[in-house]
Short mmCIF file of C-alpha atoms in Angstrom, two decimals:
data_model
loop_
_atom_site.label_atom_id
_atom_site.label_comp_id
_atom_site.label_asym_id
_atom_site.label_seq_id
_atom_site.Cartn_x
_atom_site.Cartn_y
_atom_site.Cartn_z
CA MET A 23 9.12 -22.56 -33.90
CA ASP A 24 9.80 -19.25 -32.77
CA LEU A 25 13.40 -18.31 -32.03
CA ASP A 26 12.50 -16.81 -28.82
CA ILE A 27 11.26 -19.79 -27.47
CA ILE A 28 14.22 -21.60 -28.52
CA LEU A 29 16.60 -19.22 -26.75
CA ARG A 30 14.30 -18.97 -23.57
CA THR A 31 14.32 -23.18 -23.35
CA SER A 32 17.93 -23.25 -24.06
CA ALA A 33 18.65 -20.79 -21.12
CA VAL A 34 16.46 -23.02 -19.00
CA LEU A 35 18.57 -25.95 -19.84
CA ILE A 36 21.75 -24.47 -19.11
CA VAL A 37 20.80 -23.30 -15.79
CA ALA A 38 19.38 -26.73 -15.02
CA ALA A 39 22.82 -28.37 -16.04
CA LEU A 40 24.72 -25.63 -13.76
CA ILE A 41 22.44 -26.81 -10.91
CA ALA A 42 22.82 -30.46 -11.36
CA MET A 43 26.57 -30.08 -11.64
CA SER A 44 26.54 -28.14 -8.47
CA LEU A 45 24.33 -31.08 -6.84
CA ARG A 46 27.05 -33.78 -7.85
CA ARG A 47 27.39 -34.97 -4.25
CA ALA A 48 23.77 -34.95 -3.59
CA ALA A 49 21.40 -38.07 -4.06
CA PRO A 50 20.73 -38.68 -7.68
CA SER A 51 16.90 -38.57 -6.99
CA THR A 52 17.64 -34.90 -6.43
CA ARG A 53 19.42 -34.47 -9.74
CA HIS A 54 16.78 -36.20 -11.39
CA LEU A 55 14.09 -33.94 -9.89
CA VAL A 56 16.20 -30.99 -11.41
CA TRP A 57 16.38 -32.50 -14.84
CA GLN A 58 12.54 -33.30 -14.76
CA LEU A 59 11.42 -29.86 -13.82
CA ALA A 60 13.68 -28.40 -16.61
CA ILE A 61 12.07 -30.67 -19.21
CA ILE A 62 8.69 -29.77 -17.91
CA ALA A 63 9.51 -26.19 -18.15
CA VAL A 64 10.78 -26.86 -21.93
CA LEU A 65 7.39 -28.57 -22.62
CA LEU A 66 5.42 -25.59 -21.27
CA ALA A 67 7.33 -23.00 -22.77
CA PRO A 68 5.22 -22.47 -26.12
CA VAL A 69 2.11 -22.53 -24.00
CA LEU A 70 3.20 -19.81 -21.56
CA ALA A 71 5.23 -17.57 -24.15
CA PRO A 72 2.27 -15.94 -25.45
CA LEU A 73 1.03 -15.14 -21.81
CA ALA A 74 4.41 -13.30 -21.32
CA LYS A 75 4.20 -11.12 -24.40
CA VAL A 76 2.99 -7.43 -23.33
CA ALA A 77 0.94 -5.71 -25.72
CA VAL A 78 2.42 -2.26 -26.47
CA PRO A 79 0.42 0.40 -28.22
CA ARG A 80 1.31 1.67 -31.50
CA VAL A 81 1.98 4.95 -32.51
CA PRO A 82 0.18 6.17 -35.53
CA GLY A 83 2.66 6.75 -38.30
CA VAL A 84 2.97 9.60 -40.41
CA PRO A 85 1.41 8.73 -43.94
CA GLU A 86 3.97 8.36 -46.61
CA VAL A 87 4.33 11.10 -49.37
CA PRO A 88 4.25 10.15 -53.01
CA ARG A 89 7.57 10.57 -54.56
CA VAL A 90 8.26 11.92 -57.61
CA TRP A 91 11.31 11.13 -59.86
CA PHE A 92 12.98 13.68 -62.02
CA SER A 93 15.48 12.54 -64.54
CA GLU A 94 16.82 13.85 -67.90
CA GLY A 95 15.44 11.60 -70.80
CA ALA A 96 13.01 9.76 -68.33
CA THR A 97 9.77 9.00 -70.54
CA PRO A 98 6.55 7.50 -69.07
CA SER A 99 6.96 4.39 -70.99
CA SER A 100 10.20 3.81 -69.20
CA PRO A 101 9.18 3.43 -65.29
CA ARG A 102 11.92 2.90 -62.56
CA SER A 103 12.07 -0.82 -61.59
CA THR A 104 12.51 -0.98 -57.73
CA ALA A 105 12.09 -3.89 -55.29
CA GLY A 106 9.57 -2.41 -52.72
CA PRO A 107 9.28 -3.79 -49.10
CA ALA A 108 6.55 -6.33 -49.69
CA THR A 109 8.82 -8.19 -52.24
CA LEU A 110 11.43 -8.64 -49.17
CA VAL A 111 8.61 -9.54 -46.78
CA THR A 112 7.49 -12.25 -49.16
CA LYS A 113 10.94 -13.59 -49.47
CA GLN A 114 11.38 -13.83 -45.58
CA ASN A 115 8.04 -15.63 -45.19
CA GLN A 116 9.32 -18.14 -47.56
CA THR A 117 12.30 -18.74 -46.09
CA LEU A 118 10.75 -19.23 -42.56
CA GLY A 119 8.09 -21.50 -44.12
CA SER A 120 10.92 -23.73 -45.34
CA VAL A 121 12.49 -23.83 -42.04
CA GLY A 122 9.14 -24.45 -40.43
CA THR A 123 8.51 -27.33 -42.62
CA PHE A 124 11.75 -29.10 -42.11
CA ILE A 125 11.49 -28.78 -38.21
CA SER A 126 7.76 -30.11 -38.36
CA ILE A 127 9.45 -32.96 -40.47
CA GLY A 128 12.03 -34.00 -38.10
CA THR A 129 9.58 -33.56 -35.18
CA ALA A 130 7.32 -36.14 -36.88
CA GLY A 131 10.09 -38.55 -37.61
CA VAL A 132 11.75 -38.58 -34.09
CA LEU A 133 7.90 -38.92 -32.43
CA GLY A 134 7.38 -41.85 -34.74
CA TRP A 135 10.63 -43.44 -33.81
CA PHE A 136 9.55 -43.28 -30.39
CA LEU A 137 5.91 -44.40 -30.84
CA LEU A 138 7.26 -47.20 -32.72
CA CYS A 139 9.40 -48.35 -29.90
CA TRP A 140 6.63 -47.94 -27.30
CA PHE A 141 4.63 -50.17 -29.64
CA LEU A 142 7.23 -53.09 -29.76
CA SER A 143 7.87 -52.74 -25.96
CA GLY A 144 4.10 -53.59 -25.56
CA VAL A 145 4.15 -56.38 -28.00
CA SER A 146 7.20 -57.90 -26.51
CA VAL A 147 5.06 -58.18 -23.30
CA TRP A 148 2.54 -60.83 -25.06
CA ARG A 149 4.59 -62.30 -28.04
CA GLY A 150 8.02 -62.22 -26.42
CA SER A 151 7.41 -63.48 -23.03
CA THR A 152 5.82 -66.34 -21.11
CA ALA A 153 4.29 -66.46 -17.50
CA ALA A 154 7.08 -66.21 -14.77
CA PRO A 155 7.60 -69.11 -12.38
CA GLU A 156 5.17 -68.85 -9.20
CA ALA A 157 8.30 -68.23 -6.96
CA TRP A 158 9.32 -64.91 -8.95
CA VAL A 159 5.87 -63.57 -8.65
CA ASN A 160 5.45 -64.14 -4.95
CA ASP A 161 9.12 -62.58 -4.34
CA ALA A 162 7.99 -59.42 -6.41
CA LYS A 163 4.73 -58.96 -4.30
CA MET A 164 6.81 -59.32 -1.23
CA LEU A 165 9.46 -56.96 -2.53
CA ALA A 166 6.86 -54.64 -3.33
CA ALA A 167 5.18 -54.74 -0.17
CA ARG A 168 8.38 -53.90 1.42
CA ILE A 169 9.19 -50.88 -0.70
CA GLY A 170 5.95 -49.63 -0.26
CA LEU A 171 4.64 -50.48 -3.66
CA LYS A 172 0.59 -50.54 -3.49
CA ARG A 173 -0.26 -51.12 -7.24
CA PRO A 174 -0.50 -54.55 -8.76
CA ILE A 175 2.58 -56.17 -9.72
CA ALA A 176 3.07 -58.40 -13.15
CA VAL A 177 6.15 -60.45 -13.73
CA ARG A 178 6.78 -62.24 -16.74
CA ARG A 179 9.78 -64.41 -18.16
CA LEU A 180 11.29 -63.54 -21.62
CA ARG A 181 11.82 -65.87 -24.33
CA ARG A 182 15.20 -64.71 -24.87
CA ASP A 183 18.13 -63.34 -22.75
CA ALA A 184 18.04 -59.78 -22.36
CA SER A 185 18.63 -57.19 -19.42
CA PRO A 186 15.79 -57.16 -16.89
CA HIS A 187 13.39 -54.22 -17.73
CA VAL A 188 10.19 -52.57 -17.48
CA ALA A 189 7.84 -52.99 -20.33
CA GLY A 190 3.99 -52.86 -21.40
CA PHE A 191 1.57 -50.36 -23.18
CA PHE A 192 -0.07 -48.44 -20.39
CA SER A 193 0.60 -50.83 -17.44
CA SER A 194 4.22 -51.63 -16.11
CA VAL A 195 5.35 -55.16 -16.49
CA VAL A 196 8.76 -56.51 -15.04
CA MET A 197 10.38 -58.57 -17.67
CA MET A 198 12.81 -61.09 -16.34
CA PRO A 199 15.55 -63.08 -18.73
CA PRO A 200 15.15 -66.71 -18.56
CA SER A 201 18.77 -67.16 -17.17
CA ALA A 202 17.36 -65.59 -13.94
CA THR A 203 16.62 -69.09 -12.66
CA THR A 204 20.44 -69.70 -12.35
CA TRP A 205 20.72 -66.78 -10.53
CA THR A 206 21.03 -66.72 -6.56
CA THR A 207 18.32 -65.47 -4.58
CA GLU A 208 20.15 -62.20 -3.63
CA ALA A 209 20.67 -61.56 -7.29
CA ARG A 210 17.41 -61.91 -8.48
CA HIS A 211 16.08 -59.65 -5.53
CA ALA A 212 18.31 -56.89 -6.54
CA ALA A 213 16.96 -57.21 -10.15
CA LEU A 214 13.22 -57.04 -8.89
CA VAL A 215 13.92 -54.28 -6.55
CA HIS A 216 15.71 -52.17 -9.32
CA GLU A 217 12.74 -52.56 -11.55
CA LEU A 218 10.01 -52.29 -8.86
CA THR A 219 11.71 -48.91 -7.92
CA HIS A 220 11.28 -47.74 -11.55
CA ILE A 221 7.48 -48.78 -11.30
CA LYS A 222 7.36 -46.90 -8.05
CA ARG A 223 8.77 -43.86 -9.22
CA ARG A 224 6.65 -43.43 -11.99
CA ASP A 225 9.86 -43.41 -14.28
CA ARG A 226 7.90 -44.43 -17.38
CA THR A 227 5.88 -41.15 -17.38
CA THR A 228 9.06 -38.86 -17.02
CA GLN A 229 10.62 -40.83 -19.57
CA ALA A 230 8.00 -40.33 -22.01
CA LEU A 231 8.01 -36.52 -21.44
CA ALA A 232 11.50 -36.43 -22.16
CA HIS A 233 10.88 -38.23 -25.47
CA VAL A 234 8.21 -35.42 -26.24
CA ALA A 235 10.58 -32.80 -25.56
CA CYS A 236 13.46 -34.51 -27.68
CA ALA A 237 10.69 -34.86 -30.68
CA LEU A 238 9.78 -31.15 -30.30
CA TYR A 239 13.42 -29.77 -30.03
CA TRP A 240 15.01 -32.32 -31.86
CA PHE A 241 17.48 -29.79 -33.24
CA ASN A 242 18.54 -28.60 -29.91
CA PRO A 243 21.52 -30.60 -28.29
CA LEU A 244 20.56 -29.19 -24.91
CA VAL A 245 17.58 -31.19 -25.07
CA TRP A 246 19.26 -34.37 -25.69
CA HIS A 247 21.67 -33.78 -23.10
CA ALA A 248 18.98 -33.28 -20.37
CA ALA A 249 17.08 -36.25 -21.78
CA ALA A 250 20.21 -38.30 -21.21
CA GLY A 251 20.88 -36.56 -17.75
CA LEU A 252 17.48 -37.57 -16.89
CA ALA A 253 18.05 -41.26 -17.73
CA ARG A 254 21.26 -41.62 -15.93
CA GLU A 255 20.21 -40.29 -12.72
CA ARG A 256 16.97 -42.55 -12.80
CA GLN A 257 19.16 -45.38 -13.00
CA ARG A 258 21.44 -44.29 -10.22
CA ALA A 259 18.41 -43.55 -8.07
CA CYS A 260 17.34 -47.17 -8.57
CA ASP A 261 20.77 -48.32 -7.80
CA ASP A 262 20.65 -46.36 -4.40
CA ALA A 263 17.33 -47.94 -3.59
CA VAL A 264 18.89 -51.52 -4.33
CA LEU A 265 21.90 -50.80 -1.72
CA LYS A 266 19.57 -49.34 0.84
CA PHE A 267 17.46 -52.41 0.66
CA GLY A 268 20.56 -54.59 1.61
CA ALA A 269 22.38 -55.47 -1.39
CA LYS A 270 26.30 -55.82 -1.22
CA PRO A 271 27.60 -53.32 -3.29
CA SER A 272 30.35 -55.42 -4.92
CA ASP A 273 27.86 -58.32 -5.72
CA TYR A 274 25.45 -55.90 -7.07
CA ALA A 275 28.12 -54.28 -9.40
CA THR A 276 29.07 -57.67 -10.59
CA LEU A 277 25.53 -58.57 -11.47
CA LEU A 278 25.24 -55.46 -13.52
CA LEU A 279 28.70 -56.08 -15.06
CA ASP A 280 27.69 -59.82 -16.42
CA LEU A 281 24.33 -58.48 -17.53
CA ALA A 282 26.22 -55.64 -19.80
CA ARG A 283 28.78 -58.42 -20.86
CA SER A 284 26.31 -61.13 -21.81
CA ALA A 285 25.00 -61.43 -25.15
CA GLN A 286 21.45 -59.67 -24.89
CA SER A 287 18.54 -59.23 -27.58
CA TRP A 288 17.59 -55.89 -28.53
CA THR A 289 15.66 -53.65 -26.09
CA PRO A 290 13.33 -50.69 -26.87
CA VAL A 291 14.87 -47.26 -26.08
CA THR A 292 11.33 -46.71 -24.44
CA ALA A 293 11.91 -49.95 -22.04
CA LEU A 294 13.52 -49.05 -18.56
CA SER A 295 16.54 -51.50 -19.09
CA MET A 296 18.72 -52.44 -15.93
CA ALA A 297 22.02 -52.49 -17.66
CA ARG A 298 22.43 -50.88 -20.92
CA PRO A 299 26.19 -51.38 -22.16
CA SER A 300 26.47 -47.63 -22.98
CA ALA A 301 25.77 -46.30 -19.35
CA ILE A 302 27.32 -49.00 -17.31
CA GLU A 303 30.73 -47.57 -16.37
CA GLY A 304 29.45 -44.32 -14.75
CA ARG A 305 26.89 -46.55 -12.57
CA LEU A 306 29.69 -49.16 -11.44
CA LEU A 307 31.55 -46.14 -10.05
CA SER A 308 28.70 -44.70 -8.47
CA ILE A 309 27.81 -47.71 -6.84
CA LEU A 310 31.49 -48.58 -5.36
CA ALA A 311 31.36 -45.05 -4.27
CA ALA A 312 28.04 -45.05 -2.54
CA ALA A 313 28.99 -48.22 -0.28
CA VAL A 314 30.41 -45.88 2.11
CA ARG A 315 27.64 -43.33 2.11
CA THR A 316 24.72 -45.38 1.85
CA PRO A 317 23.10 -46.83 4.87
CA ARG A 318 21.37 -49.93 4.77
CA LEU A 319 17.66 -50.48 5.69
CA TYR A 320 17.57 -54.08 6.06
CA LYS A 321 20.82 -55.38 6.98
CA ALA A 322 23.35 -54.24 9.65
CA SER A 323 26.23 -52.51 7.95
CA SER A 324 29.31 -50.99 9.44
CA LEU A 325 31.08 -49.45 6.43
CA ALA A 326 30.28 -45.91 7.52
CA LEU A 327 30.68 -46.23 11.39
CA PRO A 328 33.92 -44.32 12.66
CA ARG A 329 36.56 -46.49 14.04
CA ARG A 330 36.31 -45.20 17.62
CA THR A 331 32.93 -47.17 17.83
CA ARG A 332 34.60 -50.66 17.29
CA SER A 333 35.83 -52.53 20.15
CA ARG A 334 37.21 -56.15 19.78
CA CYS A 335 36.42 -58.50 22.73
CA PRO A 336 38.65 -61.55 23.88
CA THR A 337 36.36 -63.80 22.03
CA GLY A 338 37.02 -62.35 18.62
CA ARG A 339 34.00 -60.62 18.16
CA ILE A 340 33.63 -57.03 16.96
CA GLN A 341 31.17 -54.97 19.02
CA ILE A 342 29.83 -51.85 16.83
CA LEU A 343 27.97 -49.10 19.08
CA THR A 344 26.12 -46.44 17.27
CA ARG A 345 24.90 -43.09 18.67
CA ASN A 346 21.61 -43.22 16.75
CA THR A 347 20.30 -46.79 17.66
CA VAL A 348 21.99 -47.51 20.79
CA SER A 349 20.96 -46.14 24.27
CA THR A 350 23.58 -44.41 26.71
CA ARG A 351 23.13 -47.55 28.90
CA GLU A 352 23.54 -49.91 26.23
CA ARG A 353 26.64 -48.39 25.26
CA SER A 354 28.33 -48.86 28.52
CA THR A 355 27.68 -52.65 28.63
CA ASP A 356 29.65 -55.23 26.77
CA CYS A 357 29.08 -58.97 26.13
CA ALA A 358 28.60 -61.59 29.02
CA HIS A 359 32.12 -62.91 28.27
CA CYS A 360 33.71 -59.38 28.39
CA LEU A 361 31.98 -58.61 31.93
CA ALA A 362 33.03 -62.06 33.34
CA SER A 363 36.69 -61.62 32.24
CA ARG A 364 36.91 -58.15 33.69
CA ARG A 365 35.21 -59.02 36.95
CA SER A 366 37.80 -62.03 37.18
CA ALA A 367 40.70 -59.69 36.40
CA ALA A 368 39.24 -57.04 38.94
CA ARG A 369 38.96 -59.98 41.75
CA HIS A 370 42.53 -61.12 41.05
CA SER A 371 43.95 -57.52 41.04
CA SER A 372 42.46 -56.62 44.38
CA HIS A 373 43.52 -60.32 45.88
CA SER A 374 47.26 -59.25 44.61
CA ARG A 375 46.92 -55.70 46.49
CA ALA A 376 45.76 -57.45 49.55
CA LEU A 377 48.71 -59.93 49.54
CA ALA A 378 51.16 -57.20 48.88
CA ARG A 379 49.97 -55.03 51.80
CA GLN A 380 49.99 -58.21 54.19
CA ARG A 381 53.72 -58.90 53.00
CA HIS A 382 54.70 -55.29 53.72
CA SER A 383 53.12 -55.25 57.19
CA GLY A 384 54.70 -58.52 58.20
CA VAL A 385 51.17 -60.17 59.01
CA PRO A 386 51.51 -64.16 57.95
CA THR A 387 48.94 -64.62 54.98
CA SER A 388 47.16 -67.74 54.12
CA HIS A 389 49.65 -68.80 51.43
CA SER A 390 52.67 -68.34 53.71
CA PRO A 391 53.94 -71.29 55.83
CA ALA A 392 52.81 -71.13 59.42
CA PRO A 393 55.19 -70.65 62.21
CA THR A 394 56.97 -73.62 64.12
CA THR A 395 56.21 -73.99 67.73
CA GLY A 396 59.02 -76.57 68.55
CA PRO A 397 62.50 -75.61 70.09
CA LEU A 398 64.56 -73.32 68.09
CA SER A 399 67.41 -74.75 65.81
CA MET A 400 71.14 -73.70 65.97
CA HIS A 401 70.41 -71.36 63.06
CA ASP A 402 67.52 -69.79 64.62
CA ARG A 403 69.52 -69.27 67.57
#
């Protein structure tokens, strides 16, 4: 491979890493897009590099004049042995040929490993799983419709416990562990939403592109770093989708931790596994940090609301008023109990003020005893 292409692709990956670092507060899907574009540029570099070269006209050189060596005692039978430029060029070509052969062998080895994992991932759908329960299939279809996934969905149950993942030769199949029968409905729905989001985002395609780039540039650590960043942001983007769907962050983090801790069978690297132990720590921190900034789409959440929008009524219920979803007229109204309590307090306050004014003016009130009409007593006199 040309050294110029290696330098250009390395520069592209360094720029992508700097952009991803500057977007650390952005959504994971944004950083995933940055890594995806960088990997596509790396793959297209060998094709676009010849187009970028500009043909420079050659200036005709001066013909070389034959050299004559004069020395004392030199005879025609003893010519001077010198290493000409042709010998140096031949050695350079041999060296470059050896390096190119080594790179080609490494590319074939890495690409063969990825193809083997892809083949095992497809075989596991038919040999390592059985038909899923009807309830799981119905839940998957319902959740797929709610997240906007229109392609047909296939769900199968693994024979051995493993992390939920997406596998298959060409079509994507959601693989659920047999222990999912003992999970709660919320946990099973969270796992299904995570894997269905992978299918909706076409993450298997982007993962295949990253594997091809790693095979072509296996000697460049920047390419492996880009592929790892792509996988990391892919999982975090699906985690955000689960939280937006309505999952409780603490419960979802507990589910991922339990899956990573449990004894699991080996999952091919080409399968989109939900919880790999090697990358679970950063995801847990991201999930718990996203609990404040991620709005839920299907459940009301008050985690991100400011304190001034909360008010407590005498019954102990908390009223949450949001500027985005509540109109001005609705914000000025409270619950029926609060209105009744306030009206009763207002009537009591106005009645107390009326009694105070009557006492101050000397007019007898309805609560004061009526004046006597009989003869005055000695004390009155």
